[in-house]
XYZ file of C-alpha atoms in Angstrom:
716
model
C 156.611 94.067 78.879
C 159.272 91.825 79.918
C 158.704 88.050 78.922
C 159.552 84.672 80.500
C 160.827 82.767 77.457
C 160.762 78.864 77.006
C 164.528 78.693 77.741
C 164.044 80.504 81.082
C 161.282 78.291 82.336
C 163.451 75.145 83.083
C 163.597 74.110 86.656
C 161.284 77.242 87.716
C 157.650 76.065 88.283
C 156.717 73.057 90.284
C 152.935 72.557 90.192
C 151.020 70.581 92.793
C 147.466 70.095 93.128
C 145.649 68.970 96.050
C 142.896 66.287 95.713
C 140.837 68.474 98.149
C 141.524 71.379 95.840
C 143.964 74.322 95.825
C 146.936 75.345 93.761
C 150.533 75.348 95.017
C 153.220 76.904 92.875
C 156.750 76.188 93.831
C 159.351 78.345 92.270
C 163.085 77.456 92.195
C 165.468 80.370 93.151
C 168.355 78.413 91.496
C 167.058 79.665 88.093
C 164.451 81.413 86.378
C 163.078 78.547 84.450
C 159.882 76.448 84.689
C 158.479 72.934 84.295
C 155.155 71.221 85.528
C 156.053 68.334 87.907
C 152.549 66.704 88.333
C 149.538 66.078 90.520
C 150.026 65.230 94.065
C 148.031 65.490 97.320
C 148.819 68.550 99.232
C 147.720 67.096 102.528
C 150.677 64.711 102.480
C 153.072 67.520 101.663
C 154.327 69.160 105.037
C 156.445 72.142 104.217
C 159.762 70.503 105.107
C 159.194 67.812 102.570
C 158.188 69.689 99.320
C 160.549 69.656 96.691
C 161.110 73.244 95.883
C 162.641 76.303 97.010
C 160.235 79.021 97.649
C 156.659 78.421 96.778
C 153.300 80.112 96.272
C 150.097 78.355 97.337
C 146.440 79.525 97.025
C 144.021 77.430 99.231
C 140.196 77.122 98.453
C 139.774 79.552 101.205
C 141.628 81.898 99.265
C 144.755 82.126 101.394
C 148.108 82.550 99.736
C 151.175 81.283 101.401
C 154.680 82.138 100.763
C 157.373 79.921 101.929
C 160.426 82.137 102.547
C 163.709 80.571 102.423
C 166.217 83.370 103.398
C 166.981 84.006 107.376
C 165.149 86.978 108.481
C 167.341 89.339 110.844
C 165.512 92.702 110.576
C 166.331 93.373 106.719
C 162.602 92.804 106.049
C 162.962 89.880 103.569
C 160.067 88.090 105.051
C 157.884 90.961 104.047
C 159.633 92.067 100.880
C 159.592 88.519 99.106
C 155.990 87.906 99.341
C 155.237 91.542 98.342
C 156.931 90.717 95.200
C 155.054 87.656 94.513
C 151.519 89.256 95.630
C 152.262 92.167 93.052
C 152.627 90.092 89.965
C 149.631 87.878 91.196
C 147.452 90.870 91.889
C 146.835 89.265 95.220
C 144.812 90.482 98.274
C 147.481 91.441 100.425
C 145.430 90.946 103.440
C 145.157 87.272 102.470
C 148.873 86.623 102.245
C 150.696 84.519 104.920
C 154.469 83.791 104.977
C 156.067 80.710 106.323
C 159.890 80.658 107.161
C 161.421 77.536 105.286
C 164.165 75.302 106.853
C 167.381 74.687 105.179
C 167.112 72.678 102.062
C 169.947 72.835 99.690
C 168.223 70.698 97.185
C 165.533 73.137 96.811
C 167.009 76.493 97.575
C 169.947 78.667 96.361
C 171.665 81.376 98.201
C 169.809 80.574 101.416
C 171.723 83.237 103.064
C 171.296 86.587 104.573
C 174.344 88.657 103.933
C 175.871 91.001 101.564
C 172.463 92.839 100.914
C 171.896 90.370 98.023
C 168.606 88.433 98.978
C 166.199 90.759 96.723
C 168.652 91.319 94.008
C 169.164 87.664 93.693
C 165.379 86.675 93.831
C 163.615 89.642 92.319
C 162.867 88.182 88.829
C 162.237 84.624 90.071
C 159.639 86.009 92.582
C 158.041 88.164 89.900
C 157.739 85.204 87.491
C 156.293 82.908 90.133
C 153.412 85.546 90.814
C 152.790 86.338 87.041
C 152.758 82.594 86.315
C 150.102 81.975 88.802
C 147.947 84.740 87.665
C 148.156 83.567 84.108
C 146.845 80.033 85.162
C 144.074 81.567 87.169
C 143.000 83.575 84.251
C 142.987 80.717 81.891
C 140.981 78.635 84.482
C 138.439 81.279 84.566
C 138.281 82.009 80.789
C 137.466 78.140 80.387
C 134.884 78.043 83.141
C 132.939 81.171 81.499
C 133.848 80.202 77.995
C 135.359 83.571 77.249
C 138.819 84.686 75.797
C 141.458 84.967 78.414
C 142.481 88.452 77.029
C 138.778 89.832 78.051
C 139.523 89.090 81.711
C 141.390 91.090 84.044
C 142.749 90.479 87.774
C 142.287 92.535 90.935
C 142.756 92.113 94.638
C 142.774 88.496 94.281
C 139.898 88.018 91.939
C 139.575 87.353 88.187
C 137.075 89.806 86.538
C 135.104 89.624 83.438
C 134.096 93.256 82.938
C 131.533 92.715 80.098
C 129.585 90.612 82.149
C 130.143 91.765 85.646
C 131.203 88.436 86.832
C 134.069 87.964 89.506
C 135.736 85.063 91.021
C 138.240 84.894 93.830
C 141.354 82.973 93.250
C 140.462 80.424 95.964
C 137.361 79.608 94.005
C 139.476 79.069 90.757
C 142.536 77.408 92.456
C 141.723 73.719 91.845
C 140.890 74.375 88.219
C 143.963 76.596 87.688
C 146.088 73.541 89.239
C 145.144 71.720 85.960
C 146.137 74.375 83.654
C 149.522 73.810 81.792
C 152.255 76.000 82.970
C 152.779 78.702 80.316
C 155.923 78.689 78.132
C 155.855 82.638 78.232
C 154.489 84.878 80.676
C 154.232 88.607 80.794
C 155.484 90.708 83.672
C 153.978 93.912 84.774
C 155.345 97.294 83.663
C 156.796 99.209 86.745
C 154.193 101.801 86.208
C 151.388 99.451 86.948
C 152.830 98.483 90.448
C 150.356 98.747 93.183
C 151.943 97.000 96.107
C 155.579 97.473 95.230
C 156.939 100.837 96.406
C 154.249 101.276 99.184
C 154.774 101.059 102.883
C 153.762 97.660 104.216
C 154.007 96.421 107.870
C 156.518 93.629 108.804
C 154.732 90.325 108.724
C 156.184 89.404 111.890
C 155.088 92.585 113.759
C 152.245 91.241 115.879
C 154.215 88.106 116.718
C 157.244 90.345 118.055
C 154.907 92.932 119.812
C 153.057 90.153 121.727
C 155.992 88.293 122.677
C 155.310 85.262 120.386
C 158.253 82.669 119.991
C 160.231 83.642 116.861
C 163.813 83.814 117.902
C 166.408 81.207 119.000
C 166.262 82.167 122.517
C 162.611 80.982 122.276
C 163.359 77.513 121.247
C 162.331 74.763 123.683
C 162.440 70.973 122.738
C 161.231 68.141 124.816
C 164.021 66.853 127.019
C 166.305 69.823 126.277
C 169.300 70.874 128.446
C 170.888 74.169 128.841
C 174.337 74.921 128.459
C 176.869 77.750 128.997
C 180.548 77.463 127.923
C 183.822 78.834 129.692
C 186.173 79.963 127.015
C 189.713 81.104 127.536
C 189.799 84.526 129.108
C 192.404 85.881 126.654
C 193.253 85.249 123.056
C 196.556 83.369 122.968
C 195.829 81.127 125.863
C 194.800 77.546 125.982
C 193.223 75.243 128.931
C 195.475 73.735 131.256
C 193.325 72.180 133.861
C 189.839 72.095 135.336
C 188.154 71.544 138.845
C 184.519 71.050 138.405
C 183.803 69.441 141.589
C 182.012 72.412 143.043
C 179.897 73.155 139.868
C 179.003 69.578 139.475
C 177.668 69.547 142.971
C 175.128 72.361 142.408
C 171.347 71.866 141.867
C 170.090 71.297 138.496
C 173.729 70.404 136.871
C 173.823 67.543 134.711
C 177.550 67.469 133.618
C 180.545 69.485 133.052
C 182.279 68.701 129.825
C 185.760 69.597 128.556
C 186.123 69.800 124.978
C 188.820 71.383 122.743
C 189.744 74.729 124.584
C 186.127 74.899 126.382
C 184.556 74.052 129.588
C 180.767 73.574 129.345
C 178.423 73.335 132.144
C 175.174 71.454 131.155
C 172.109 71.701 133.401
C 168.270 72.026 133.480
C 167.991 75.693 133.405
C 169.855 78.783 132.375
C 170.233 80.292 135.617
C 171.446 77.128 137.171
C 174.270 76.544 134.594
C 175.141 80.234 134.886
C 175.627 80.136 138.548
C 177.487 76.802 138.460
C 179.933 78.148 135.495
C 181.073 80.622 138.217
C 181.985 77.919 140.493
C 184.630 76.265 138.000
C 188.274 76.591 138.887
C 190.282 76.692 135.583
C 193.782 77.297 134.810
C 195.458 78.377 131.395
C 198.664 78.496 129.855
C 200.208 80.652 127.172
C 199.700 79.249 123.388
C 200.270 82.455 121.239
C 200.960 86.063 121.622
C 198.931 87.970 124.157
C 198.502 90.863 122.093
C 197.366 94.497 123.546
C 196.050 97.405 121.827
C 199.355 99.319 122.312
C 201.021 96.366 120.543
C 198.606 97.088 117.449
C 199.287 100.833 117.415
C 203.162 100.118 117.100
C 202.403 97.346 114.668
C 200.369 99.581 112.478
C 203.056 102.180 112.437
C 205.742 99.841 111.428
C 203.711 97.900 108.559
C 202.483 101.389 106.980
C 206.347 101.532 106.245
C 206.994 98.087 105.458
C 208.726 97.334 101.994
C 206.430 94.305 101.785
C 203.017 95.016 100.544
C 200.246 93.460 98.437
C 199.706 95.640 95.300
C 195.938 95.664 94.707
C 195.745 98.384 92.099
C 198.243 100.285 90.095
C 197.546 102.905 87.412
C 199.774 104.909 85.541
C 203.328 106.350 86.888
C 202.687 107.217 90.534
C 206.076 108.093 91.416
C 206.331 110.564 88.519
C 203.401 112.093 89.399
C 204.497 112.895 93.138
C 207.653 114.061 92.209
C 206.260 116.832 89.830
C 203.345 117.809 92.227
C 202.793 121.326 93.338
C 201.353 120.125 96.728
C 201.209 116.737 98.523
C 198.668 115.809 101.205
C 199.003 112.968 103.539
C 196.933 111.556 106.403
C 196.337 108.492 108.447
C 193.074 107.143 109.519
C 192.621 104.330 112.224
C 189.789 102.335 113.575
C 189.433 99.746 116.521
C 188.013 96.229 116.840
C 184.265 96.419 117.440
C 181.690 93.939 118.709
C 178.717 93.103 116.735
C 176.656 93.361 119.811
C 173.266 92.073 118.402
C 170.341 92.158 120.882
C 170.008 88.499 121.014
C 173.239 86.974 122.100
C 174.617 83.824 120.027
C 172.463 80.539 120.795
C 171.802 77.323 119.120
C 170.037 74.128 119.645
C 171.489 70.566 118.522
C 170.194 67.272 118.984
C 172.690 64.617 117.826
C 171.092 61.216 117.579
C 172.354 57.822 116.042
C 169.920 58.336 113.137
C 170.714 62.083 112.285
C 171.086 65.489 113.764
C 168.420 68.311 114.340
C 169.700 71.772 114.476
C 167.557 74.727 115.151
C 168.345 78.592 115.743
C 169.544 81.850 114.281
C 172.089 81.669 111.617
C 172.815 83.881 108.511
C 174.316 81.034 106.769
C 172.461 77.889 107.458
C 174.343 75.660 104.743
C 177.665 76.537 106.090
C 176.501 75.763 109.633
C 175.221 72.306 108.517
C 178.192 71.486 106.366
C 180.691 72.286 109.286
C 178.571 70.376 111.655
C 178.706 67.415 109.133
C 182.549 67.697 109.052
C 182.835 67.944 112.875
C 180.753 64.824 113.420
C 181.827 62.894 110.316
C 178.619 62.604 108.989
C 176.635 63.124 105.720
C 175.300 66.597 105.479
C 171.831 65.064 104.273
C 171.533 63.660 107.751
C 171.283 66.864 109.121
C 168.002 69.113 109.375
C 168.151 72.839 110.233
C 165.234 74.799 111.455
C 165.692 78.653 110.918
C 164.524 81.064 113.510
C 164.221 84.970 113.044
C 167.405 86.252 114.031
C 167.628 89.011 116.803
C 170.344 90.925 115.078
C 173.392 89.621 113.174
C 175.312 92.294 111.630
C 177.597 89.359 110.117
C 178.388 87.945 113.294
C 175.895 85.241 112.643
C 178.019 84.296 109.238
C 180.265 82.364 111.383
C 179.047 78.908 112.745
C 181.315 78.617 115.862
C 178.316 78.726 118.159
C 176.594 75.974 116.122
C 179.623 73.778 116.268
C 179.571 74.087 119.946
C 176.146 73.004 120.335
C 176.476 70.173 117.998
C 179.618 68.955 119.653
C 178.155 69.273 123.119
C 175.045 67.219 122.096
C 177.111 64.606 120.743
C 179.272 64.405 124.020
C 176.462 64.433 126.678
C 174.047 62.296 124.287
C 171.239 64.717 124.665
C 169.416 67.597 123.188
C 171.307 70.799 124.320
C 170.822 74.558 123.745
C 174.038 76.577 124.026
C 173.367 80.145 125.245
C 176.082 82.860 125.352
C 175.714 85.607 128.115
C 176.309 89.363 126.841
C 179.843 89.004 128.349
C 180.406 85.831 126.425
C 179.086 87.568 123.240
C 181.464 90.514 123.540
C 184.493 88.694 124.678
C 183.935 85.659 122.494
C 185.568 86.801 119.283
C 184.802 87.235 115.572
C 185.208 91.010 115.773
C 185.341 93.844 113.195
C 189.190 93.932 112.245
C 191.184 97.060 113.399
C 192.539 98.746 110.334
C 195.016 101.684 109.769
C 195.059 103.389 106.498
C 197.689 105.896 105.114
C 196.653 108.220 102.155
C 198.763 110.338 99.873
C 197.345 112.689 97.249
C 199.465 114.918 94.649
C 197.937 118.173 93.250
C 199.281 119.944 90.299
C 199.330 124.006 90.459
C 195.670 124.208 89.290
C 194.495 121.959 92.160
C 193.925 119.014 90.042
C 194.531 115.357 91.779
C 197.169 113.922 89.567
C 198.323 111.182 92.057
C 196.567 109.118 94.814
C 197.972 106.459 97.145
C 196.411 104.357 99.699
C 197.837 101.647 101.959
C 195.697 99.600 104.451
C 197.050 97.683 107.319
C 194.511 95.207 108.695
C 194.594 92.680 111.700
C 192.921 89.578 110.262
C 191.107 91.525 107.806
C 191.821 89.735 104.475
C 192.081 92.953 102.205
C 191.294 96.142 104.121
C 191.035 97.986 100.947
C 188.630 98.112 98.272
C 190.829 98.948 95.345
C 188.138 99.349 92.532
C 185.913 102.025 94.364
C 185.878 105.512 93.777
C 188.147 107.408 93.113
C 189.817 104.705 91.361
C 189.122 105.009 87.614
C 189.277 108.970 88.126
C 192.867 109.503 88.828
C 195.514 108.903 86.234
C 198.249 107.816 88.607
C 196.844 105.699 91.564
C 198.474 102.823 93.874
C 196.460 100.900 96.310
C 198.167 98.370 98.544
C 197.590 96.239 101.538
C 199.452 94.557 104.412
C 198.050 91.974 106.778
C 198.854 91.127 110.379
C 197.719 87.451 111.475
C 196.481 87.559 114.999
C 195.186 85.226 117.657
C 192.112 87.542 117.947
C 189.430 86.196 115.773
C 187.674 88.645 113.406
C 185.028 88.436 110.737
C 182.467 90.500 108.568
C 180.864 93.524 110.231
C 177.946 95.166 108.690
C 179.166 96.327 105.361
C 182.410 94.656 105.731
C 185.670 96.682 105.488
C 183.662 99.567 103.782
C 182.090 100.312 107.204
C 185.414 102.117 108.029
C 187.152 102.461 104.641
C 184.225 104.761 103.401
C 184.679 107.060 106.230
C 188.545 107.354 105.871
C 188.321 107.651 101.984
C 185.559 110.570 102.160
C 187.177 112.291 105.097
C 190.521 112.337 102.991
C 188.810 113.456 99.832
C 187.596 116.273 101.745
C 191.135 117.042 103.024
C 192.125 117.140 99.199
C 189.279 119.373 98.316
C 190.059 121.654 100.960
C 193.612 121.779 100.108
C 192.662 122.435 96.276
C 190.374 125.158 97.547
C 187.365 123.357 96.115
C 183.854 122.639 97.214
C 183.856 119.308 98.432
C 180.583 118.044 96.561
C 182.020 119.879 93.047
C 185.387 118.159 93.748
C 183.966 114.742 93.687
C 181.637 115.625 90.506
C 184.653 116.783 88.796
C 186.521 113.355 89.707
C 183.388 111.669 88.348
C 183.410 113.797 85.085
C 186.964 112.783 84.562
C 186.082 109.114 85.010
C 183.285 109.513 82.589
C 185.375 111.310 79.794
C 188.789 109.737 80.400
C 188.469 106.580 82.359
C 191.742 105.021 83.872
C 191.572 101.241 83.929
C 188.515 99.317 84.826
C 185.818 101.200 86.400
C 183.444 98.961 88.500
C 180.962 101.630 89.880
C 178.311 103.270 87.799
C 179.353 106.861 87.422
C 175.871 108.195 86.563
C 174.226 106.480 89.617
C 176.879 107.905 91.777
C 176.351 111.479 90.341
C 172.548 110.977 90.885
C 172.759 110.381 94.566
C 175.251 113.243 94.957
C 173.065 115.696 93.165
C 169.851 114.582 94.954
C 171.629 115.056 98.441
C 172.996 118.381 97.602
C 169.452 119.412 96.449
C 167.712 118.104 99.205
C 170.064 119.541 101.938
C 170.372 122.872 100.327
C 174.153 122.329 100.219
C 176.208 125.520 100.724
C 173.079 127.764 100.984
C 172.353 127.678 104.781
C 173.655 130.150 107.466
C 174.201 129.092 111.126
C 174.930 125.153 110.368
C 178.113 123.444 109.127
C 177.382 120.776 106.451
C 179.739 117.812 105.630
C 179.356 115.500 102.624
C 180.128 111.962 101.863
C 178.888 109.441 99.144
C 179.711 105.641 98.680
C 179.007 102.616 96.861
C 178.850 99.474 98.260
C 176.783 96.179 97.801
C 175.558 97.361 94.351
C 174.006 100.537 95.682
C 174.754 104.163 96.088
C 174.193 106.407 99.089
C 175.146 110.020 99.472
C 174.810 112.024 102.783
C 175.192 115.637 104.315
C 175.349 115.814 107.797
C 174.563 119.073 109.607
C 176.395 120.190 112.586
C 175.458 123.279 114.994
C 177.640 124.752 117.713
C 175.764 125.035 120.856
C 177.859 126.777 123.571
C 180.933 125.909 121.413
C 179.987 122.149 121.480
C 179.374 120.619 118.063
C 175.934 119.009 117.911
C 174.702 116.671 115.017
C 171.461 118.178 114.167
C 170.346 116.482 110.896
C 171.443 113.925 108.491
C 170.221 114.010 104.723
C 170.494 110.692 102.786
C 170.054 110.022 99.164
C 169.871 106.370 98.170
C 169.790 104.653 94.946
C 168.929 100.979 95.284
C 166.881 100.580 92.233
C 163.402 99.727 92.789
C 162.245 100.300 96.418
C 160.022 97.044 97.289
C 158.672 98.188 100.585
C 158.891 101.911 101.184
C 158.569 101.327 105.039
C 161.196 98.829 105.364
C 163.597 100.870 102.973
C 163.190 103.959 105.198
C 164.038 101.957 108.082
C 167.059 100.183 106.544
C 168.480 103.571 105.637
C 167.683 105.197 108.931
C 169.018 102.162 110.932
C 172.241 102.098 108.754
C 172.823 105.903 109.704
C 172.339 105.325 113.240
C 174.569 102.383 113.258
C 177.321 103.936 111.269
C 177.033 107.375 113.415
C 177.052 105.382 116.685
C 180.059 103.311 116.015
C 182.050 106.178 114.547
C 181.296 108.251 117.670
C 181.255 105.909 120.605
C 182.201 102.356 120.124
C 185.843 100.775 120.830
C 186.907 97.369 121.774
C 190.766 97.390 123.010
C 192.698 94.707 124.260
C 195.321 94.181 127.254
C 197.354 91.101 127.559
C 195.174 89.350 124.796
C 191.713 89.867 126.840
C 189.148 92.475 125.719
C 188.844 95.365 128.224
C 185.239 95.874 127.312
C 182.989 93.082 128.470
C 179.529 94.590 128.630
C 177.614 97.748 127.865
C 178.843 99.593 131.018
C 182.196 100.347 129.264
C 181.352 99.404 125.643
C 179.532 102.462 124.377
C 176.606 102.434 121.926
C 174.572 105.264 120.676
C 171.714 106.375 122.891
C 168.213 107.441 121.646
C 168.721 111.032 122.705
C 171.913 111.115 120.410
C 170.192 110.099 117.040
C 169.521 113.237 114.920
C 166.697 113.802 112.478
C 167.237 111.862 109.346
C 165.626 112.826 106.104
C 165.884 109.873 103.564
C 165.165 110.159 99.708
C 165.400 107.396 97.130
C 166.414 107.898 93.315
C 163.778 106.653 91.403
C 165.361 105.271 88.299
C 163.380 102.036 87.776
C 166.091 99.741 87.697
C 165.997 96.095 89.470
C 166.696 96.170 93.172
C 170.276 96.367 93.820
C 170.443 95.836 97.733
C 169.914 98.085 100.895
C 170.677 96.392 103.981
C 174.355 97.834 104.285
C 175.013 100.693 101.761
C 173.611 103.396 104.062
C 176.007 102.877 106.898
C 179.525 103.333 105.066
C 178.987 107.160 104.098
C 177.860 108.470 107.635
C 181.278 108.630 109.510
C 182.704 110.653 106.719
C 179.813 113.060 106.445
C 179.687 113.538 110.200
C 183.648 114.095 110.526
C 183.391 116.558 107.516
C 180.768 118.532 109.037
C 182.447 118.515 112.429
C 185.637 119.949 110.615
C 183.609 122.606 108.841
C 182.129 123.792 112.375
C 185.448 123.406 114.344
C 188.400 123.397 112.081
C 189.248 119.850 113.876
C 189.879 116.874 111.630
C 188.917 113.683 112.929
C 191.167 110.953 111.788
C 190.503 108.039 114.401
C 187.507 106.596 116.000
C 185.628 106.575 118.015
C 185.461 110.253 117.572
C 184.667 111.104 121.452
C 188.098 109.633 122.398
C 190.198 111.959 119.963
C 192.168 114.848 121.539
C 190.289 117.220 119.227
C 187.138 116.398 120.782
C 188.043 114.846 124.163
C 185.535 115.969 126.934
C 183.604 118.218 124.158
C 181.098 115.497 122.954
C 180.140 112.269 124.292
């Protein structure tokens, strides 16, 4: 069994004993080390003041409480974290309660939801917290019964002495356990002994969500709070010129109309009142930057794909020589549009800027970033700001940005009152921070035997940073390879969108690999396996993906889908590595009255140990639905700097009837968890496009699929 060494204890455990009884074990997520801090009165320690990051408490009533630091936006972290602790503790799951922690950078590390990294980061720390508590409870029982500790076992929240039949609950032992020295070494369970991890457990917030209890930012109400809605420029590239707010100020319930930066805010006593008053504003704008349109972007993409100026991201071998001697060259271009994040809960945040400090509350994926940016804006110390986290009604990367938090803070400072800023759906869709628009050009060189001897990729992005992922497959498997990027800076604001960059790049890469396999007259699955075998035997440069794990999901997906063995169905394959995990998918398409219909999608995922089977299934299924819907239907276009889609009447999302059957399988390799919030999305577009090609002979190189000439008026 794995051990916690003395060196790995430092800053891990913080021990608190209440005068009235009970054990509180705080564990530091910044390191995997532990030290006893001493005894204090639990009654005098409200959650916001406890000096640790995440903690485990056991009350004399046998209630176990976990303080969860990471924002919860549907990735199931508030359920998975306590499951890990409860597993090592051998707790009675029915007695476990979870509390959302506020922001506290002194006690928490990586208090972030993003990058599918919460469980991988905290896995070992959480296990050690539960195991350490279990050890101390056993020691307390051994002392009370005067028996050797190794004669005792734990089960379902109790310590058991089998020889005598005696049994004590953790609550009955909590006070005594709090006086036991924190162990220098503690054994963790063997994976084969897990009882809770790997099972299906309901989300801890289910009851509150179903019964409409306040969980989300939109539920927040603070005494004396005002409501605000903000009118932002109607197009990217415009700046505020003048405002006539007389009519708005005269409307019922309106407290003030405030102009700040490039915005005009209406502040009042209810959302409905400020929403109506905002429509009465008379605002004029003037041009400040380029008023870009989607037609401009199309021309720009074509120019930059041919530009001699590009950033070389990776270069292996002699690419020019490989293409000169090639028996066959395949070339293709793929393009994706801007996308809105479209979370169910629009942007909102509460702020109360006072002379003695600032109170913030609401949904954010990056609370520390939000706090620090507010501190910079107001010119105050971050330590004078508190931030209360609510559950997020969706984020998908949009709430990594803090623009809406800054609006609330600045507005509160101007009106000298507590304010909650609320965005409408139209605000949310037109207010920026979109998925970047990107175009890719691929080239592949084949020898006379159909082997790929050269590979080129150039990505052109609009405010995308780096639109490629130069070290992902097939890098390392091709002797001669060149990956480049070109960036266009635009007034249109962009940011991370679920599985940043790979959400579209995976589709383009995997669809192009199928084009290569088709040109080489090779089975698409076998073609990928051959490339992996080349990378295994003769790696080219650095390989940053795990060849065996990728091979494993490929083989599992092919097996479960009956790849190549079915009649009357067209199958398309895709596999991708992102956020430390691997997912392969097989999409099945049937022709019904000559119309391609997506009938089923198989998924094989390797994310290491699955903590909560229920949550994991939903993460994979949700990622597939997200990937399918946006590849098929969604698009945000611009005309004169303004978004042409402003609500769901013309911004198309997938509908329930369009969701196919999804069959999910997990690789059980016993390694530590590697993330699952995003990895199932990237492969979906490629699997579906490749299946539609198999069924119709039509290649889909642009998204959304329903707008492509090959399928126009055929599906959608």
